[in-house]
Each structure stands twice: as structure tokens, then as C-alpha cells.
mmCIF file of C-alpha atoms in Angstrom:
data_model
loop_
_atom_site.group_PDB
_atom_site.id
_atom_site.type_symbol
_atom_site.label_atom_id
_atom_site.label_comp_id
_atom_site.label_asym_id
_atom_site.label_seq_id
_atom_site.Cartn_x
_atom_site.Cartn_y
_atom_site.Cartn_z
ATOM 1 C CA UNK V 1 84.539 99.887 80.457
ATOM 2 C CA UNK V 2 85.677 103.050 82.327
ATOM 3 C CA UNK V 3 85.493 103.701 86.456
ATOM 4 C CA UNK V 4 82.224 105.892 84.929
ATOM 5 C CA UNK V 5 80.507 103.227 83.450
ATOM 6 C CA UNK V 6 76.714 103.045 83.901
ATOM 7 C CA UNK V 7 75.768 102.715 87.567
ATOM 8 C CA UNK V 8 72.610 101.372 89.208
ATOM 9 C CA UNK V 9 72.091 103.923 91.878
ATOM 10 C CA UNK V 10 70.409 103.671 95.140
ATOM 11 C CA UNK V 11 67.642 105.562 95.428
ATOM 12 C CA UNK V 12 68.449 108.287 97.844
ATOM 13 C CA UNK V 13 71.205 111.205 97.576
ATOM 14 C CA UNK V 14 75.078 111.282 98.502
ATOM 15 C CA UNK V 15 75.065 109.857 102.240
ATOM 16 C CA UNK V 16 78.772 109.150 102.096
ATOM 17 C CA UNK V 17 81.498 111.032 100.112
ATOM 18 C CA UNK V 18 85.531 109.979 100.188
ATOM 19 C CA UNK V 19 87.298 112.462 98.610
ATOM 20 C CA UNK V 20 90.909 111.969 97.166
ATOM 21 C CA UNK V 21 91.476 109.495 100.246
ATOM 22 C CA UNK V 22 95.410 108.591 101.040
ATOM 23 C CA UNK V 23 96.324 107.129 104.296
ATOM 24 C CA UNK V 24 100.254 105.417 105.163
ATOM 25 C CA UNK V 25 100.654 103.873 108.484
ATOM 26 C CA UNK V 26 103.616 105.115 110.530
ATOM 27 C CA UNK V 27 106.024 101.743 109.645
ATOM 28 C CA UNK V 28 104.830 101.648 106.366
ATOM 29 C CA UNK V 29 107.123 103.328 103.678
ATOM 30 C CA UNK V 30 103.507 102.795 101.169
ATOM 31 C CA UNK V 31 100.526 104.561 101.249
ATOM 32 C CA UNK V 32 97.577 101.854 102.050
ATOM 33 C CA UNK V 33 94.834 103.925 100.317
ATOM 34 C CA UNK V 34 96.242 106.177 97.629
ATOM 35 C CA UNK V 35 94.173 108.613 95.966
ATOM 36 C CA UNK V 36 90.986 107.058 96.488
ATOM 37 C CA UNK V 37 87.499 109.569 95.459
ATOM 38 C CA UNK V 38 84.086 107.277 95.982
ATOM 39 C CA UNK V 39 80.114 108.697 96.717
ATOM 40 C CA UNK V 40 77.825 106.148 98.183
ATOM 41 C CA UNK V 41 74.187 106.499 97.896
ATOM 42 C CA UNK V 42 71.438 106.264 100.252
ATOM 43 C CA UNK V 43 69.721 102.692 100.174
ATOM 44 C CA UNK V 44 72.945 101.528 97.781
ATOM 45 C CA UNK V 45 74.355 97.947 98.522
ATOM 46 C CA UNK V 46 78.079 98.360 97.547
ATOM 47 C CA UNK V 47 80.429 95.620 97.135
ATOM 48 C CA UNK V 48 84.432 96.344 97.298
ATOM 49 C CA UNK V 49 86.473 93.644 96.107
ATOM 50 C CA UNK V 50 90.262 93.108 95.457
ATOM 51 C CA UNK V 51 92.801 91.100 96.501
ATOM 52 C CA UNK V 52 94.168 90.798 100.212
ATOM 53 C CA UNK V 53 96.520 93.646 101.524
ATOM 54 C CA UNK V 54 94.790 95.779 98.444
ATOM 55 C CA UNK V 55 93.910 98.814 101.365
ATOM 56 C CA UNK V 56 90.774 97.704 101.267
ATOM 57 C CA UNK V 57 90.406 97.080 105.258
ATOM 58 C CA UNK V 58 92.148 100.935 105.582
ATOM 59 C CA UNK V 59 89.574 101.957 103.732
ATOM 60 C CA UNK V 60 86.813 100.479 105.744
ATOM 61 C CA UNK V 61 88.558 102.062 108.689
ATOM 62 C CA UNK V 62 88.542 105.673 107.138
ATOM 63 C CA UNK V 63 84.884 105.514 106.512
ATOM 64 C CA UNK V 64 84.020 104.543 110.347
ATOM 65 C CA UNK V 65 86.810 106.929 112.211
ATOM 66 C CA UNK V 66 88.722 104.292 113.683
ATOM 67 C CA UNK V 67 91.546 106.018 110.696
ATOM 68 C CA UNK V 68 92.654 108.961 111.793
ATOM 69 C CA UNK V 69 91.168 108.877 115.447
ATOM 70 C CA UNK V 70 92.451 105.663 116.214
ATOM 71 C CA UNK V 71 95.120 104.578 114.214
ATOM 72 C CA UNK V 72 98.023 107.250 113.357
ATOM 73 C CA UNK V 73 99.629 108.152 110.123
ATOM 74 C CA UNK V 74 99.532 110.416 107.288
ATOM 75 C CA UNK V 75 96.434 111.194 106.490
ATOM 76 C CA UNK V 76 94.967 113.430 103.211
ATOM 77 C CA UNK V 77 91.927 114.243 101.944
ATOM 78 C CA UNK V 78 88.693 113.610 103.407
ATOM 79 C CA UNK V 79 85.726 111.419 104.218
ATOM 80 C CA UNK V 80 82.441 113.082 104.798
ATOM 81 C CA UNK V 81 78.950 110.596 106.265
ATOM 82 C CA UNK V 82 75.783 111.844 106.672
ATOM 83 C CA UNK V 83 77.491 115.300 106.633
ATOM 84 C CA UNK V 84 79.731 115.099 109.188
ATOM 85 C CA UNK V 85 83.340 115.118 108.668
ATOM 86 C CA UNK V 86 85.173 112.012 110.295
ATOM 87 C CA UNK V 87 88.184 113.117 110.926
ATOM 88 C CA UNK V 88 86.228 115.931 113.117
ATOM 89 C CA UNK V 89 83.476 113.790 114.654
ATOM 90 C CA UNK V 90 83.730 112.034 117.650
ATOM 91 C CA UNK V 91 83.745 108.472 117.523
ATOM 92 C CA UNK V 92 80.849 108.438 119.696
ATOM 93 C CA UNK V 93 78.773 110.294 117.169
ATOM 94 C CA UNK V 94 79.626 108.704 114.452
ATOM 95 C CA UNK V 95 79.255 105.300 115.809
ATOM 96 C CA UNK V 96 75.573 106.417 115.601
ATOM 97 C CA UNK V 97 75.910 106.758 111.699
ATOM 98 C CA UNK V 98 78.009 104.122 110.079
ATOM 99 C CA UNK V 99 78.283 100.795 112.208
ATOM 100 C CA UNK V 100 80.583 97.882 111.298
ATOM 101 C CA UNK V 101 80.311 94.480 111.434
ATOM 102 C CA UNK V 102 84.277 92.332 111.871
ATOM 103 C CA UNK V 103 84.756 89.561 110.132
ATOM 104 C CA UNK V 104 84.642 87.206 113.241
ATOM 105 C CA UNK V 105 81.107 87.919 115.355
ATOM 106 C CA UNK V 106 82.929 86.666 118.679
ATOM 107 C CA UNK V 107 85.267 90.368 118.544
ATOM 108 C CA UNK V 108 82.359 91.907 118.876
ATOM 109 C CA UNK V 109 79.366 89.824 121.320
ATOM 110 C CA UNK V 110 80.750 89.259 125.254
ATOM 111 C CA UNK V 111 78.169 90.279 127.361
ATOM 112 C CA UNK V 112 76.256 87.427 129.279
ATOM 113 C CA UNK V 113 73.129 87.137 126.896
ATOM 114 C CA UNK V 114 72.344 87.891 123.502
ATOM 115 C CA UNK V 115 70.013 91.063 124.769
ATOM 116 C CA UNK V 116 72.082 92.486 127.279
ATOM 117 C CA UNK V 117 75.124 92.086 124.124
ATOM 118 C CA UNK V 118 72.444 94.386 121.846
ATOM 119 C CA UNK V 119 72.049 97.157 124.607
ATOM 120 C CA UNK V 120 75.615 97.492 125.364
ATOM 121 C CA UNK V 121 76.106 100.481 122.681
ATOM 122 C CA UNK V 122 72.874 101.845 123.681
ATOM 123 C CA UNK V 123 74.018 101.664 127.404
ATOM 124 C CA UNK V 124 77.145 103.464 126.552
ATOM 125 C CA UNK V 125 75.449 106.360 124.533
ATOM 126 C CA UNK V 126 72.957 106.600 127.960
ATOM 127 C CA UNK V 127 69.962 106.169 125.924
ATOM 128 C CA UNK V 128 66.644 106.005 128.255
ATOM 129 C CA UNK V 129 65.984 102.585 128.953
ATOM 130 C CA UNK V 130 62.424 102.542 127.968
ATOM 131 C CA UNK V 131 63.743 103.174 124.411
ATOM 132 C CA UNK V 132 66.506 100.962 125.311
ATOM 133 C CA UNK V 133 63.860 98.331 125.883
ATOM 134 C CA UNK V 134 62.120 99.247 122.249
ATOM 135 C CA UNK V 135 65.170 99.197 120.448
ATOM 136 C CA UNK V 136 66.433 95.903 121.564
ATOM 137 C CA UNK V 137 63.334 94.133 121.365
ATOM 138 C CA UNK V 138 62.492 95.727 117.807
ATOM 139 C CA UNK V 139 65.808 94.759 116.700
ATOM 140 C CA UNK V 140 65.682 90.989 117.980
ATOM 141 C CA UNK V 141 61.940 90.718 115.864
ATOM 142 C CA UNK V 142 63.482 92.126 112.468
ATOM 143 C CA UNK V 143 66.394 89.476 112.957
ATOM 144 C CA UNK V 144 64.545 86.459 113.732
ATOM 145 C CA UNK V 145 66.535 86.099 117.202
ATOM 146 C CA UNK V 146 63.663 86.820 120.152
ATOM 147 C CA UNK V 147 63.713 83.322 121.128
ATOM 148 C CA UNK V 148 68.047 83.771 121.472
ATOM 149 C CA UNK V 149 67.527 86.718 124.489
ATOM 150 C CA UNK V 150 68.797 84.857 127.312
ATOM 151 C CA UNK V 151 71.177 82.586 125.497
ATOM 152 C CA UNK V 152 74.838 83.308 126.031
ATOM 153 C CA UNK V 153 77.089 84.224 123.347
ATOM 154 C CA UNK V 154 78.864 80.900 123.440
ATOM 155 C CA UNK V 155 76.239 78.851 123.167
ATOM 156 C CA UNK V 156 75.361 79.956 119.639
ATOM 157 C CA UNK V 157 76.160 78.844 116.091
ATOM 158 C CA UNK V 158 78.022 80.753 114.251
ATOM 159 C CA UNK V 159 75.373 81.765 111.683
ATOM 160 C CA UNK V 160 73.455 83.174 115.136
ATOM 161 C CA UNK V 161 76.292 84.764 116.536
ATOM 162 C CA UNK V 162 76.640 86.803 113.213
ATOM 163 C CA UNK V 163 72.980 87.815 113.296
ATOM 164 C CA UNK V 164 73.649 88.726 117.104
ATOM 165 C CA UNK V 165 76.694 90.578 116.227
ATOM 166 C CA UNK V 166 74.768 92.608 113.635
ATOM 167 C CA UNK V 167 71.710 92.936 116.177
ATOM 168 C CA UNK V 168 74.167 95.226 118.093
ATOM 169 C CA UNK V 169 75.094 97.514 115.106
ATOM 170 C CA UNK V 170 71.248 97.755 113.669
ATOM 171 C CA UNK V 171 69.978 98.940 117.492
ATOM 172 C CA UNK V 172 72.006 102.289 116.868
ATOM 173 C CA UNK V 173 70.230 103.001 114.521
ATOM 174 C CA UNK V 174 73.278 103.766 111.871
ATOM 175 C CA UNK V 175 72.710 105.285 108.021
ATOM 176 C CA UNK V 176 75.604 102.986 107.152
ATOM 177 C CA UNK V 177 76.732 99.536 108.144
ATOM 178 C CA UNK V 178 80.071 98.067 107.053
ATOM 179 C CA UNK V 179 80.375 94.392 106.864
ATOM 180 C CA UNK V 180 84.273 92.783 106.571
ATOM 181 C CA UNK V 181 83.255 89.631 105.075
ATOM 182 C CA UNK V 182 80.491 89.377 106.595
ATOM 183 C CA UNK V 183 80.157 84.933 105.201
ATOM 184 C CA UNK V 184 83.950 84.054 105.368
ATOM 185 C CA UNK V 185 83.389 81.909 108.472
ATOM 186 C CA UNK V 186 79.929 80.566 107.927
ATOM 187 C CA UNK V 187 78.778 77.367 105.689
ATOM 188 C CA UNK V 188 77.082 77.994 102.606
ATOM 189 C CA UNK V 189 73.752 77.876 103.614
ATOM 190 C CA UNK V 190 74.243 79.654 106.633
ATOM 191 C CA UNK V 191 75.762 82.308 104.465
ATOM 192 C CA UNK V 192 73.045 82.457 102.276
ATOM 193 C CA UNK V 193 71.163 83.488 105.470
ATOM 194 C CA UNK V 194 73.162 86.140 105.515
ATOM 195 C CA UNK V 195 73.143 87.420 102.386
ATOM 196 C CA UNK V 196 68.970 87.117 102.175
ATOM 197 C CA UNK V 197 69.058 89.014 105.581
ATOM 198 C CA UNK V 198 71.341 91.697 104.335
ATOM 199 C CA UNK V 199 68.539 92.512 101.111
ATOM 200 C CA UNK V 200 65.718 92.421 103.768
ATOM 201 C CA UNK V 201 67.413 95.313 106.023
ATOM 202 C CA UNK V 202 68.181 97.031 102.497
ATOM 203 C CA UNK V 203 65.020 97.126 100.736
ATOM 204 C CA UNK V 204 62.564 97.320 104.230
ATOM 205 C CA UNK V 205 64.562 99.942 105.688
ATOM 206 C CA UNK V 206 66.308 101.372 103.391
ATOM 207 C CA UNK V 207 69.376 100.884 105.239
ATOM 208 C CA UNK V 208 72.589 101.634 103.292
ATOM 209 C CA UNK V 209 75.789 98.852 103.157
ATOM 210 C CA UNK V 210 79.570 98.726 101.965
ATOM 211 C CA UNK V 211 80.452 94.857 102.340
ATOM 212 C CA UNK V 212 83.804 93.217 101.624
ATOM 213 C CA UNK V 213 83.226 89.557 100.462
ATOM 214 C CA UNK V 214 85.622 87.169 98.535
ATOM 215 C CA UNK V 215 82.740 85.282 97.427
ATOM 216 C CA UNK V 216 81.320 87.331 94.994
ATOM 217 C CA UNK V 217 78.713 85.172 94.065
ATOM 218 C CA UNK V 218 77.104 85.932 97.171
ATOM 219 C CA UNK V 219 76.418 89.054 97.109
ATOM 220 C CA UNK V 220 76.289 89.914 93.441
ATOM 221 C CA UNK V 221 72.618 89.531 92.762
ATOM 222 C CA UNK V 222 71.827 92.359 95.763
ATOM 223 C CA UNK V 223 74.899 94.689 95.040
ATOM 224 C CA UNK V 224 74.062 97.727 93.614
ATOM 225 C CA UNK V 225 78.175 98.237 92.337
ATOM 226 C CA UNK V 226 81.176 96.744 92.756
ATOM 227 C CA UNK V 227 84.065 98.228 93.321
ATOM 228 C CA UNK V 228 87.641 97.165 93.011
ATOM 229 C CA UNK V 229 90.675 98.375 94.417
ATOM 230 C CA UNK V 230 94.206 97.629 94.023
ATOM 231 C CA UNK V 231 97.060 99.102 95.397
ATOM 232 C CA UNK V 232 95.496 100.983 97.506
ATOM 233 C CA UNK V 233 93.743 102.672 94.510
ATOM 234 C CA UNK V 234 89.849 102.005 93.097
ATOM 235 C CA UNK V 235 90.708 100.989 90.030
ATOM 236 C CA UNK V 236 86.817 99.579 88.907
ATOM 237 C CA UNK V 237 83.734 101.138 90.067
ATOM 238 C CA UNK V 238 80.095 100.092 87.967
ATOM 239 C CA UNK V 239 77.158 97.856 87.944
ATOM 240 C CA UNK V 240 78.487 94.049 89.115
ATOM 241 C CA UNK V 241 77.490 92.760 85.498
ATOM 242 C CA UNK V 242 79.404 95.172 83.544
ATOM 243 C CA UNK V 243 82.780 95.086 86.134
ATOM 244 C CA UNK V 244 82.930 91.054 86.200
ATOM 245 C CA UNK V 245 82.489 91.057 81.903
ATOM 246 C CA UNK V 246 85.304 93.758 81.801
ATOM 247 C CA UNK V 247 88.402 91.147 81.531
ATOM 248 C CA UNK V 248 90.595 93.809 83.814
ATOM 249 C CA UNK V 249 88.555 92.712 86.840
ATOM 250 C CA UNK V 250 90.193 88.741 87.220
ATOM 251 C CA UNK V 251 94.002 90.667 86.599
ATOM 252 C CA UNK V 252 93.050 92.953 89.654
ATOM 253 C CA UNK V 253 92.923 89.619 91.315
ATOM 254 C CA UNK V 254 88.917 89.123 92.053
ATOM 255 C CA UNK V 255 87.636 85.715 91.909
ATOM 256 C CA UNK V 256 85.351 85.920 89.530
ATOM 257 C CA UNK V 257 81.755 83.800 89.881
ATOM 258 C CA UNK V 258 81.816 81.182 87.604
ATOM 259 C CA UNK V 259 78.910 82.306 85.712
ATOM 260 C CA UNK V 260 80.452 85.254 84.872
ATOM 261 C CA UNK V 261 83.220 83.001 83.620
ATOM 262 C CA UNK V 262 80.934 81.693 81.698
ATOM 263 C CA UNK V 263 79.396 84.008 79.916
ATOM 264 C CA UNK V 264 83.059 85.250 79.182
ATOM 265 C CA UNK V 265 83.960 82.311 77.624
ATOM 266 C CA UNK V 266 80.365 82.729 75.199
ATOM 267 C CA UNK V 267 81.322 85.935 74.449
ATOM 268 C CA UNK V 268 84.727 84.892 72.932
ATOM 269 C CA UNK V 269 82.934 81.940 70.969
ATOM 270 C CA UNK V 270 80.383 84.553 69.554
ATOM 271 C CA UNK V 271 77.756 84.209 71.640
ATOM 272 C CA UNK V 272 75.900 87.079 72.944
ATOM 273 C CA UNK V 273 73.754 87.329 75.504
ATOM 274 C CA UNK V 274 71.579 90.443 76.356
ATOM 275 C CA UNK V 275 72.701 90.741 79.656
ATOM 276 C CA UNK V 276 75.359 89.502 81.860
ATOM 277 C CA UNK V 277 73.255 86.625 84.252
ATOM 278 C CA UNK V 278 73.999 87.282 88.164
ATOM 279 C CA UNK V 279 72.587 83.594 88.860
ATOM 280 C CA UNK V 280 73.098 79.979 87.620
ATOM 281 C CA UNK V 281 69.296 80.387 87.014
ATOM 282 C CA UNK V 282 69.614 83.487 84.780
ATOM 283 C CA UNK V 283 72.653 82.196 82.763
ATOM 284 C CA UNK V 284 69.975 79.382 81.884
ATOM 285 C CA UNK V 285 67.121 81.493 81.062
ATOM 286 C CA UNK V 286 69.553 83.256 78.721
ATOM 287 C CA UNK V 287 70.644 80.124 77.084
ATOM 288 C CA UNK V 288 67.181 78.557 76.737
ATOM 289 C CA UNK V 289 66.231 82.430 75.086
ATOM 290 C CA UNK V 290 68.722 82.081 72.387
#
């Protein structure tokens, strides 16, 4: 398949645009990001993938402004969300259009209860605190956390923390939210969680998602596309089915699900299924079709 191949869009217009992207940190004699041109759509879920030190983190950063406003180096091209420029927006702006979610909740909740945790962005961008009030209250309801309000940080699981953690993000109200695997430190069903809480803000509010995740299997049956990079270059961009069938993706070094390994190892035995199955419970209603 070719970095064109048939894409299942969102179903909004261009919110973000990364056009021929390089970054190189100051040490580094390598760019981390080299060359890099990617549109994401309103209410798209996209998955990048690839294996670790592939730039996919530097990219990430672009996209948010913490590269170039933050972090130094040589910097070309461009990233544009929402229509602002991000290497010409403060971050205080754009913190109100793409939010991001680390890979360990705890970097990111330290106030002394959950809802004083979610107003602390909303403090800092002096929103009134009657809307304050709205927000954070709105935002504990959609996640399922009301009865967490008073509960310090430290005295949560981890699956709680994360929802906490994203709490924060979701009260400002971003286009975008970034999530650096967003499951790597939860159990599986905990992750699951996740994953069914991710689709919920997606399809109820539209609300648009780039996620890193080394468990693929996770998130494929919600992801939109899938993207792989390596080298600092996308190398793969389509619809999840038609990237894990391609045999280039497992050389790029992305663990592929084991279905898809399955239906891999069909293929080569001659036989075809009409589709490539996302779930264990697909691959069997394609077998039991046959």
C-alpha cells in the first residue's frame, strides 16, 4: 500500500496541518523529525506508532508548542492548529487548543484534591469562577469522577489518577488532546477503561485525538489511521486494517496485534478474508463466514 492509501476520515475539515516538519536538538548531530507533512481531521482518532527514539515524542511536542517555544534547535517548516501557527502562538493560547496528556498521570495532578487539580489551568487562564465552577463540575460528570472531588491525588489508583489527569486537559476546553501512551502504566482492564473512555469523548463530543500506544490492540478498533514513523520520518499513514496487513509495518518495528498476525498468516496459506478483523471477535465472524 502507499502513505495515500484509502483513509477513513473524521468527519470535520483540516483542524491540524504539519507541514514538511524537521526539528534537531542542539546536541544532536540527527534531525529527530525529518521531513514530516501530516493533516488531522476534526473528530479523527489518530494513532502514531513506531519504535522508541523513532521522533515520535518530538513530534508530539511540535504539535503542542512546547518545540520551538520550549525546547531549542533547528527548526523548519511548520505546524498550523485550529489556524494558528505554533511557532507564533503563545503557549497560553494554544494550551486552550491542543492539550496533552504524559504518559505518567502523577507529572501532571499535585494540587490537594482532585477538583482543585481540574481548575488549576482554568485558574491560570483567570477564567470567572462561576464558569470555573461549571467547567469543573461538567467535566468530573462526563468522567465518572464526582464522587473523587475531595480525594487527594495520592490516594487514587492509577486508572483514577489517569482519568483525573485527563479531567484537567478536557476542562480547557481543547480541539485536540494528545495522549503519550495514555495505558502503558495501567492493567488491562483498567486500560480498557481507558480506551472505552477515549471513544466516548470522541464520538459525544466530537473531540479530536493523536495517541501514542505500543499496544496497538487497544486502540485499533477506535483509530481512525495509523500512522508510523521511523527515523524521524512518517513512513505509513492509512486505515489501521490496511497499515497492519501491509508486511512493511512489523520491519518499521510496530508490534503488530496478533490478529492481524493472523490474518497474515491466512493470507499466505490462501485464505482470504473480506476484511482485515480489528477484534478476536471479528477474526471469528470471518472464519465462521467462510
Amino acid at each position: 500500500m502507499s502513505n495515500t492509501a484509502s483513509i477513513r476520515r473524521g468527519p470535520g475539515n483540516t483542524l491540524a496541518s504539519i507541514d514538511h516538519l524537521s526539528f534537531r536538538y542542539p546536541d544532536s548531530p540527527n534531525p529527530a523529525v525529518r521531513d514530516v507533512s501530516l493533516e488531522v481531521r476534526e473528530g479523527e482518532v489518530v494513532l502514531l506508532a513506531g519504535p522508541s527514539g523513532c521522533g515520535k515524542s518530538t513530534l508530539l511536542r511540535c504539535i503542542n508548542g512546547l518545540i520551538p517555544h520550549m525546547y531549542p534547535g533547528e527548526y523548519k517548516g511548520g505546524v498550523t492548529v485550529g489556524g494558528l501557527k505554533v511557532a507564533e502562538t503563545p503557549m497560553s493560547t494554544l494550551a486552550q487548543n491542543v492539550g496533552l496528556l504524559f504518559q505518567n498521570p502523577e507529572n501532571q495532578i499535585f494540587m490537594f484534591s482532585v477538583e482543585r487539580d481540574i481548575a488549576f489551568g482554568l485558574q491560570n487562564l483567570s477564567v470567572p469562577r462561576e464558569e470555573m465552577r461549571s467547567r469543573v463540575d461538567e467535566t468530573m460528570r462526563l468522567l465518572g469522577i464526582t464522587a473523587l472531588a475531595d480525594r487527594a491525588p495520592h490516594e487514587l489508583s492509577d486508572g483514577q489518577k489517569q482519568r483525573a489527569a485527563l479531567a484537567g486537559v478536557i476542562a480547557m476546553r481543547p480541539k485536540l488532546i494528545i495522549l503519550d501512551e495514555p495505558t502503558s502504566l495501567l492493567d488491562p482492564k483498567t486500560a480498557l477503561e481507558v480506551v472505552a473512555l477515549i471513544e466516548k469523548l470522541n464520538r459525544e463530543l466530537g473531540i479530536t485525538f493523536i495517541v501514542v500506544e505500543h499496544r496497538l490492540e487497544l486502540l485499533i478498533p477506535i483509530a481512525h489511521r495509523l500512522v508510523v514513523m521511523d527515523n524521524g520520518s512518517k513512513v505509513m499513514d492509512g486505515a489501521p486494517q490496511e497499515v497492519l496487513a501491509d508486511g512493511r509495518a512489523e520491519g518499521y518495528g510496530v508490534g503488530i496485534p496478533p490478529v492481524a498476525k493472523l490474518y497474515s498468516a491466512l493470507s499466505k496459506d490462501g485464505i482470504r478474508l473480506p476484511k482485515v478483523p480489528e477484534t478476536p471477535e471479528e477474526m471469528a465472524e470471518e472464519l465462521n463466514g467462510l
